[in-house]
Each structure stands twice: as C-alpha cells, then as structure tokens.
Short mmCIF file of C-alpha atoms and ligand atoms in Angstrom, two decimals:
data_model
loop_
_atom_site.label_atom_id
_atom_site.label_comp_id
_atom_site.label_asym_id
_atom_site.label_seq_id
_atom_site.Cartn_x
_atom_site.Cartn_y
_atom_site.Cartn_z
CA UNK A 28 -23.93 -24.23 7.32
CA UNK A 29 -23.42 -22.24 4.13
CA UNK A 30 -23.46 -24.32 0.99
CA UNK A 31 -21.25 -22.10 -1.14
CA UNK A 32 -19.08 -20.04 1.16
CA UNK A 33 -16.98 -17.25 -0.31
CA UNK A 34 -13.31 -18.20 -0.08
CA UNK A 35 -11.04 -15.44 1.22
CA UNK A 36 -7.77 -17.34 1.45
CA UNK A 37 -6.67 -20.64 0.00
CA UNK A 38 -3.40 -22.54 0.28
CA UNK A 39 -2.58 -25.26 -2.24
CA UNK A 40 0.27 -27.64 -1.58
CA UNK A 41 2.31 -24.94 0.12
CA UNK A 42 5.79 -25.65 1.41
CA UNK A 43 8.18 -23.33 3.24
CA UNK A 44 11.89 -24.00 3.63
CA UNK A 45 14.31 -22.20 5.93
CA UNK A 46 17.98 -21.99 5.02
CA UNK A 47 19.76 -23.41 2.01
CA UNK A 48 21.75 -26.42 0.87
CA UNK A 49 22.85 -28.72 3.67
CA UNK A 50 21.15 -26.54 6.29
CA UNK A 51 17.79 -26.39 4.52
CA UNK A 52 14.84 -27.22 6.76
CA UNK A 53 11.42 -27.75 5.23
CA UNK A 54 9.29 -26.40 8.07
CA UNK A 55 5.91 -27.05 6.42
CA UNK A 56 4.79 -28.96 3.33
CA UNK A 57 1.63 -30.14 1.56
CA UNK A 58 -0.36 -27.42 3.31
CA UNK A 59 -3.89 -27.24 1.92
CA UNK A 60 -6.86 -25.33 3.28
CA UNK A 61 -9.48 -22.71 2.41
CA UNK A 62 -10.73 -19.98 4.73
CA UNK A 63 -14.30 -18.80 4.23
CA UNK A 64 -15.45 -15.20 4.53
CA UNK A 65 -16.53 -14.32 8.06
CA UNK A 66 -15.24 -17.44 9.78
CA UNK A 67 -12.56 -18.19 12.33
CA UNK A 68 -10.29 -20.85 10.93
CA UNK A 69 -7.75 -22.14 13.41
CA UNK A 70 -4.42 -23.85 13.15
CA UNK A 71 -3.66 -25.93 16.21
CA UNK A 72 -0.54 -27.91 16.94
CA UNK A 73 2.39 -28.23 19.29
CA UNK A 74 5.16 -25.69 19.50
CA UNK A 75 7.47 -26.02 16.49
CA UNK A 76 4.85 -27.72 14.29
CA UNK A 77 4.91 -24.87 11.74
CA UNK A 78 1.95 -22.65 12.67
CA UNK A 79 3.82 -19.34 12.61
CA UNK A 80 5.59 -20.40 9.44
CA UNK A 81 2.23 -20.70 7.70
CA UNK A 82 1.21 -17.29 9.09
CA UNK A 83 4.43 -15.76 7.74
CA UNK A 84 3.84 -17.29 4.31
CA UNK A 85 0.32 -15.81 4.23
CA UNK A 86 1.59 -12.39 5.31
CA UNK A 87 4.43 -12.48 2.76
CA UNK A 88 7.01 -12.17 5.57
CA UNK A 89 8.61 -15.41 4.39
CA UNK A 90 8.68 -16.86 0.87
CA UNK A 91 7.06 -20.16 0.02
CA UNK A 92 9.27 -22.74 -1.68
CA UNK A 93 6.35 -24.29 -3.57
CA UNK A 94 2.58 -24.17 -3.86
CA UNK A 95 0.09 -21.36 -4.27
CA UNK A 96 -1.39 -18.87 -1.80
CA UNK A 97 -4.54 -17.20 -3.12
CA UNK A 98 -6.19 -14.21 -1.47
CA UNK A 99 -9.51 -12.88 -2.74
CA UNK A 100 -8.96 -14.69 -6.01
CA UNK A 101 -5.40 -13.54 -6.78
CA UNK A 102 -2.11 -15.31 -6.17
CA UNK A 103 -0.10 -13.52 -3.46
CA UNK A 104 2.99 -15.68 -2.96
CA UNK A 105 6.13 -15.09 -4.97
CA UNK A 106 7.26 -11.69 -6.17
CA UNK A 107 4.50 -9.08 -6.31
CA UNK A 108 4.36 -5.59 -7.81
CA UNK A 109 4.96 -3.01 -5.04
CA UNK A 110 1.47 -1.59 -5.45
CA UNK A 111 -0.17 -4.99 -4.89
CA UNK A 112 2.08 -5.70 -1.88
CA UNK A 113 1.14 -2.33 -0.37
CA UNK A 114 -2.59 -2.97 -0.85
CA UNK A 115 -2.25 -6.44 0.70
CA UNK A 116 -0.40 -5.10 3.71
CA UNK A 117 -3.54 -3.17 4.59
CA UNK A 118 -6.06 -5.88 3.79
CA UNK A 119 -4.27 -8.60 5.76
CA UNK A 120 -3.50 -7.51 9.31
CA UNK A 121 -1.73 -9.32 12.09
CA UNK A 122 -2.21 -9.57 15.84
CA UNK A 123 0.93 -10.80 17.54
CA UNK A 124 1.54 -13.10 20.46
CA UNK A 125 3.66 -10.76 22.47
CA UNK A 126 2.14 -7.30 22.63
CA UNK A 127 5.11 -6.04 24.64
CA UNK A 128 7.58 -6.85 21.89
CA UNK A 129 5.38 -5.78 18.98
CA UNK A 130 4.59 -2.20 20.07
CA UNK A 131 6.97 0.69 19.52
CA UNK A 132 7.95 1.66 23.08
CA UNK A 133 8.85 5.22 22.09
CA UNK A 134 5.51 6.01 20.50
CA UNK A 135 2.30 7.12 22.16
CA UNK A 136 -0.82 5.00 21.83
CA UNK A 137 -2.24 7.73 19.60
CA UNK A 138 0.67 7.33 17.18
CA UNK A 139 0.73 3.53 17.33
CA UNK A 140 -2.95 3.25 16.45
CA UNK A 141 -2.65 5.97 13.78
CA UNK A 142 0.45 4.64 12.05
CA UNK A 143 -1.43 2.66 9.40
CA UNK A 144 -3.82 5.57 8.82
CA UNK A 145 -0.80 7.80 8.12
CA UNK A 146 0.86 5.23 5.84
CA UNK A 147 -2.28 4.74 3.77
CA UNK A 148 -3.78 8.25 4.09
CA UNK A 149 -6.98 6.79 5.45
CA UNK A 150 -8.37 10.03 6.91
CA UNK A 151 -9.75 13.27 5.50
CA UNK A 152 -8.42 15.67 8.12
CA UNK A 153 -6.58 15.70 11.45
CA UNK A 154 -9.98 15.89 13.11
CA UNK A 155 -11.17 12.84 11.21
CA UNK A 156 -8.06 10.87 12.21
CA UNK A 157 -8.53 11.77 15.87
CA UNK A 158 -12.15 10.75 15.73
CA UNK A 159 -11.25 7.38 14.21
CA UNK A 160 -8.58 6.72 16.84
CA UNK A 161 -10.86 7.72 19.74
CA UNK A 162 -13.62 5.53 18.40
CA UNK A 163 -11.23 2.60 18.11
CA UNK A 164 -9.90 3.20 21.65
CA UNK A 165 -13.44 2.99 22.98
CA UNK A 166 -14.18 -0.14 20.92
CA UNK A 167 -11.26 -2.02 22.47
CA UNK A 168 -12.06 -0.79 25.97
CA UNK A 169 -9.33 1.82 26.46
CA UNK A 170 -9.97 5.30 27.88
CA UNK A 171 -9.57 8.60 26.01
CA UNK A 172 -7.15 9.89 28.66
CA UNK A 173 -4.81 6.99 27.83
CA UNK A 174 -4.25 8.28 24.30
CA UNK A 175 -0.93 9.99 25.00
CA UNK A 176 0.55 7.29 27.21
CA UNK A 177 3.33 4.90 26.22
CA UNK A 178 3.08 1.09 25.95
CA UNK A 179 5.10 0.43 29.12
CA UNK A 180 2.40 2.20 31.14
CA UNK A 181 -0.09 -0.53 30.26
CA UNK A 182 -0.70 -4.08 31.44
CA UNK A 183 -0.24 -7.04 29.07
CA UNK A 184 -3.96 -7.24 28.38
CA UNK A 185 -4.20 -3.52 27.66
CA UNK A 186 -1.21 -3.72 25.35
CA UNK A 187 -2.92 -6.49 23.43
CA UNK A 188 -5.97 -4.21 23.15
CA UNK A 189 -3.68 -1.59 21.59
CA UNK A 190 -2.38 -4.24 19.19
CA UNK A 191 -5.93 -5.15 18.23
CA UNK A 192 -6.89 -1.49 17.74
CA UNK A 193 -3.85 -0.89 15.55
CA UNK A 194 -4.75 -3.85 13.32
CA UNK A 195 -8.50 -3.35 13.12
CA UNK A 196 -8.48 0.40 12.43
CA UNK A 197 -7.17 -0.60 8.98
CA UNK A 198 -10.49 -2.34 8.21
CA UNK A 199 -8.75 -5.52 7.07
CA UNK A 200 -10.42 -8.37 5.20
CA UNK A 201 -8.33 -11.02 6.94
CA UNK A 202 -6.72 -10.93 10.37
CA UNK A 203 -3.97 -13.36 11.28
CA UNK A 204 -3.94 -13.86 15.04
CA UNK A 205 -0.79 -15.76 16.04
CA UNK A 206 -1.31 -16.98 19.63
CA UNK A 207 -2.86 -13.63 20.60
CA UNK A 208 -3.62 -14.64 24.18
CA UNK A 209 -0.79 -17.06 25.00
CA UNK A 210 1.33 -14.37 26.63
CA UNK A 211 -1.54 -12.95 28.69
CA UNK A 212 -2.62 -13.74 32.25
CA UNK A 213 -5.26 -16.47 32.49
CA UNK A 214 -7.70 -14.02 34.06
CA UNK A 215 -7.85 -11.73 31.03
CA UNK A 216 -7.61 -14.25 28.20
CA UNK A 217 -11.37 -14.65 27.86
CA UNK A 218 -11.85 -10.86 27.68
CA UNK A 219 -9.45 -10.57 24.77
CA UNK A 220 -11.00 -13.56 22.98
CA UNK A 221 -14.45 -12.06 23.43
CA UNK A 222 -13.22 -8.75 22.07
CA UNK A 223 -12.01 -10.54 18.93
CA UNK A 224 -15.37 -12.30 18.66
CA UNK A 225 -17.27 -9.04 19.07
CA UNK A 226 -15.35 -7.41 16.20
CA UNK A 227 -15.94 -10.42 14.02
CA UNK A 228 -19.69 -10.26 14.57
CA UNK A 229 -19.84 -6.51 13.99
CA UNK A 230 -17.51 -6.27 11.00
CA UNK A 231 -17.82 -9.71 9.39
CA UNK A 232 -14.07 -10.19 9.82
CA UNK A 233 -12.28 -13.34 8.76
CA UNK A 234 -9.68 -14.76 11.15
CA UNK A 235 -6.80 -17.13 10.72
CA UNK A 236 -6.33 -17.99 14.37
CA UNK A 237 -3.28 -19.81 15.69
CA UNK A 238 -3.05 -21.53 19.05
CA UNK A 239 -1.60 -24.54 20.81
CA UNK A 240 -4.38 -24.66 23.41
CA UNK A 241 -7.28 -26.83 22.28
CA UNK A 242 -9.86 -25.40 24.66
CA UNK A 243 -9.19 -21.90 23.30
CA UNK A 244 -9.47 -23.18 19.76
CA UNK A 245 -12.74 -24.98 20.51
CA UNK A 246 -14.21 -21.78 21.94
CA UNK A 247 -13.23 -19.44 19.12
CA UNK A 248 -13.20 -21.51 15.91
CA UNK A 249 -15.69 -22.41 13.22
CA UNK A 250 -13.26 -24.83 11.63
CA UNK A 251 -9.94 -26.25 12.74
CA UNK A 252 -6.84 -27.61 11.05
CA UNK A 253 -4.58 -29.82 13.15
CA UNK A 254 -0.92 -29.54 12.24
CA UNK A 255 1.86 -31.92 13.19
CA UNK A 256 5.46 -31.72 12.13
CA UNK A 257 4.76 -29.28 9.30
CA UNK A 258 1.83 -31.23 7.86
CA UNK A 259 -1.87 -30.70 8.23
CA UNK A 260 -3.23 -34.04 9.41
CA UNK A 261 -6.92 -33.18 9.82
CA UNK A 262 -9.39 -30.38 8.94
CA UNK A 263 -13.01 -30.27 10.11
CA UNK A 264 -15.71 -28.10 11.61
CA UNK A 265 -15.05 -27.54 15.32
CA UNK A 266 -17.69 -29.81 16.85
CA UNK A 267 -17.13 -32.47 14.21
CA UNK A 268 -13.42 -32.52 15.05
CA UNK A 269 -14.00 -32.76 18.79
CA UNK A 270 -16.68 -35.45 18.55
CA UNK A 271 -15.23 -37.51 15.67
CA UNK A 272 -11.47 -37.08 15.48
CA UNK A 273 -10.17 -39.51 12.86
CA UNK A 274 -6.41 -39.07 12.58
CA UNK A 275 -4.63 -40.87 15.45
CA UNK A 276 -2.60 -37.74 16.18
CA UNK A 277 -5.78 -35.67 16.62
CA UNK A 278 -7.18 -38.40 18.87
CA UNK A 279 -4.04 -38.28 21.01
CA UNK A 280 -4.10 -34.49 21.17
CA UNK A 281 -7.76 -34.45 22.26
CA UNK A 282 -7.23 -37.20 24.81
CA UNK A 283 -4.68 -34.97 26.57
CA UNK A 284 -7.12 -32.07 27.09
CA UNK A 285 -7.81 -31.78 30.81
CA UNK A 286 -11.35 -32.60 31.88
CA UNK A 287 -12.67 -30.24 34.57
CA UNK A 288 -14.86 -32.93 36.19
CA UNK A 289 -12.58 -35.10 38.42
CA UNK A 290 -14.96 -38.08 38.19
CA UNK A 291 -14.87 -38.01 34.39
CA UNK A 292 -11.15 -37.30 34.43
CA UNK A 293 -10.56 -40.62 36.23
CA UNK A 294 -12.03 -42.54 33.32
CA UNK A 295 -10.38 -40.55 30.61
CA UNK A 296 -7.88 -42.53 28.62
CA UNK A 297 -4.72 -40.91 27.40
CA UNK A 298 -4.03 -41.96 23.82
CA UNK A 299 -0.39 -42.03 22.76
CA UNK A 300 0.46 -41.31 19.14
CA UNK A 301 3.13 -43.39 17.48
CA UNK A 302 4.14 -41.93 14.10
CA UNK A 303 5.78 -45.22 13.08
CA UNK A 304 2.28 -46.72 12.71
CA UNK A 305 2.00 -45.24 9.19
CA UNK A 306 3.43 -47.10 6.20
CA UNK A 307 3.88 -44.51 3.50
CA UNK A 308 6.75 -46.08 1.51
CA UNK A 309 4.66 -47.11 -1.50
CA UNK A 310 1.07 -46.21 -0.62
CA UNK A 311 1.52 -42.41 -0.39
CA UNK A 312 -0.67 -40.17 1.77
CA UNK A 313 -2.64 -37.07 0.79
CA UNK A 314 -5.37 -34.94 2.39
CA UNK A 315 -8.55 -36.98 1.75
CA UNK A 316 -12.13 -35.75 2.26
CA UNK A 317 -13.42 -38.66 4.36
CA UNK A 318 -16.74 -36.98 5.19
CA UNK A 319 -18.14 -33.78 3.64
CA UNK A 320 -15.82 -30.99 4.85
CA UNK A 321 -13.80 -33.40 7.00
CA UNK A 322 -10.30 -34.00 5.65
CA UNK A 323 -7.68 -36.45 6.92
CA UNK A 324 -4.06 -36.97 5.90
CA UNK A 325 -3.93 -40.67 4.97
CA UNK A 326 -3.03 -43.20 2.29
CA UNK A 327 -5.39 -45.62 0.51
CA UNK A 328 -5.10 -48.36 3.12
CA UNK A 329 -5.80 -45.93 5.98
CA UNK A 330 -8.64 -44.31 4.08
CA UNK A 331 -10.32 -47.73 3.72
CA UNK A 332 -9.81 -48.41 7.43
CA UNK A 333 -11.20 -45.01 8.51
CA UNK A 334 -14.20 -45.42 6.21
CA UNK A 335 -14.81 -48.88 7.62
CA UNK A 336 -14.73 -47.53 11.19
CA UNK A 337 -17.15 -44.74 10.27
CA UNK A 338 -19.53 -47.23 8.64
CA UNK A 339 -19.32 -49.28 11.83
CA UNK A 340 -20.24 -46.22 13.91
CA UNK A 341 -23.17 -45.37 11.63
CA UNK A 342 -24.50 -48.92 11.55
P1 LIG B 424 5.13 -22.94 15.68
O1 LIG B 424 4.68 -21.56 15.36
O2 LIG B 424 4.11 -24.00 15.42
O3 LIG B 424 5.68 -23.07 17.07
P2 LIG B 424 7.24 -22.39 13.75
O4 LIG B 424 6.52 -22.15 12.48
O5 LIG B 424 7.73 -21.20 14.49
O6 LIG B 424 6.35 -23.32 14.70
O7 LIG B 424 8.49 -23.34 13.47
C1 LIG B 424 8.41 -24.50 12.66
C2 LIG B 424 9.80 -25.07 12.46
O8 LIG B 424 10.60 -24.17 11.70
C3 LIG B 424 10.56 -25.30 13.76
O9 LIG B 424 11.33 -26.46 13.61
C4 LIG B 424 11.45 -24.08 13.87
O10 LIG B 424 12.61 -24.37 14.60
C5 LIG B 424 11.77 -23.78 12.43
N1 LIG B 424 11.98 -22.32 12.18
C6 LIG B 424 11.11 -21.34 12.44
N2 LIG B 424 11.60 -20.14 12.07
C7 LIG B 424 12.83 -20.38 11.56
C8 LIG B 424 13.86 -19.56 10.99
N3 LIG B 424 13.71 -18.23 10.87
N4 LIG B 424 14.98 -20.16 10.57
C9 LIG B 424 15.15 -21.50 10.68
N5 LIG B 424 14.23 -22.33 11.19
C10 LIG B 424 13.09 -21.79 11.62
MG1 LIG B 425 4.52 -19.86 16.61
#
C-alpha cells in the first residue's frame, strides 16, 4: 500500500439535485471520496442509488448543487472557462454502458475512433492519425480490415471495444466507466474487464468504475465505495470491505452475493437491511474513518458500537 498516494480526483460534500422547486429531487448528497493515481475506485449500489449522477457531476454533464469536485488539484465543478472545459473533456474520458446507443451509427469505426484526435488536433499528419488508429484497433483486439465498417456490423462486445478505443486514444488521466459490461453477454464480460485492466497496467490509468454487480467490483477494484439512496455508506480497500463490512447495508449487500459452492450456499445467511434502525434525529451522521482508510457513514452512538465490535474481534 502506498503511504502518500497522489490524488487525481476528490469529491467533498457533493450534492446533485434534479429539477426545481416542488419537483426538486436531491439524487446524491454528502458525497466524499478521493481517487488515487493509477487505481480503480468503484462505486457500487443498487439501480437508482445515484451512481450515474456522480459520474455526470465528475464529467460536468450535470451541475452540482453544493460541494467541491477537484481534479488534479483544481476545482472543476461550477462554471469553467471554455478553455479549461475543453482541456478537461480530453483528460477525463468516459466508457458507456450501452455501446450500441453511444456510437454514431452513420460513422465508420475509423471516424469514431479518430473523432477526438480531430477535435484536439492530436496528430501530425494524416499518416500519423492512421497509424494511431490502427495501433489502437490492434490494442483493443479489432482487425485492420474492420476499420471502414459501421457499428451495426459488430457484436456488443466488439462495439464496447470500439468505445474503449475511442476513449483511450485520447490518453486520458481519468476514465469513468459507467457499467461498461452490464449490457454485454456473460461470456464476453471477462474479456472486456481484462482489456480495461491491461490498459491500466500499461498506461497507469486511473478508473472511476461503476457497477451494481459485487463480484465484478471485487475483481476489478482497488477500493470500493458503497452507495445507498444517494449517500456513500462505506469506503474501504476491496479485500477489507469484503472481509470486514461494517455498515449494515454493506453487510446485507454482501450477504446476497451468490456463493458458487452449493454446500457453503446452504449455510449462508441472508442479512436484511432495515433503514429505520438508524436514529439520526439529534445525533447526526457523517463519514467516519473507523479504521485507517476504512470509512463508514454513522453517528456518534453507532461509531462507538462499531468500534466496540472491532475491539471484540481483535481481542
Ligand atoms: P444509478 O446510476 O445508481 O442507477 P442514477 O444516478 O441514474 O442512479 O439515479 C439516481 C436518482 O436520480 C434516481 O432516483 C433517478 O430516478 C434520478 N434521476 C436520474 N437522472 C435524472 C434526471 N435527468 N432527472 C430527474 N431525475 C433523475
Ligand atoms: Mg446508472
């Protein structure tokens, strides 16, 4: 473990609201986390918990209603000068859930992968651009003869490879992957995950990875934030989270992960989470560092209880 990791992205008390007045919906609030250079930091939570909302706030697709988003040391939420926005749109790339919907159906693969290069003039000559695109094609496992084909001629997995090529050819510092394998066939999910891992190892990329599937998150992540109902309830390193979940919601979520061994599965206990167990009327909760690098959303009374349980485990 690094002692002083370089922080690429940090969110401080971020909230995002959709709509206005009577129809206003605060989709996420009190969002706090840091992402370290070169790591995969995952957001995991049920559908509707606010994962994509956080991604959109990071990408500047949707405004925050409060809090601060810092990227490489500079604040990036709120109104930005056009030049800074343009630079950010290259440095932070996105890989979408649905590669079918996110690719321009009328454009060839060559154009789709080149689009960012054109927009940012990231090539010296036409030859140089072609070389970059061909290299990228090979890196994601597509063939040179597929260069002038259209998205509909590809399978879902291949289309996601095009989406990855289009994002990574920009040499981003941060890649936001919003459920990048959820729409793909089971049989090819691992291939796409491994491709993302390969790029990370080769390029030192930093990922904000979003998923609702815990086994995927366990496989890909260095650290994980569990989100429920627009709030981050727990943040920890992957193995720490899976072996010592502290927040009752995390415990419930983990208890519902299927166990492949039928014998073990028989003894597995499903934990049910009851949100009414918390009493936050006067003793207010916040994200507390219970163990080094292990944060839990709790109030003073719960913090004392969790610490007591941990002391019991240690003793
Ligand atoms: P997730 O990605 O975890 O499934 P989202 O971030 O998409 O969750 O949604 C979080 C909450 O915000 C949900 O209640 C959703 O209905 C609401 N929401 C998302 N996008 C919008 C929008 N554009 N307008 C209004 N409400 C939205
Ligand atoms: Mg989503």
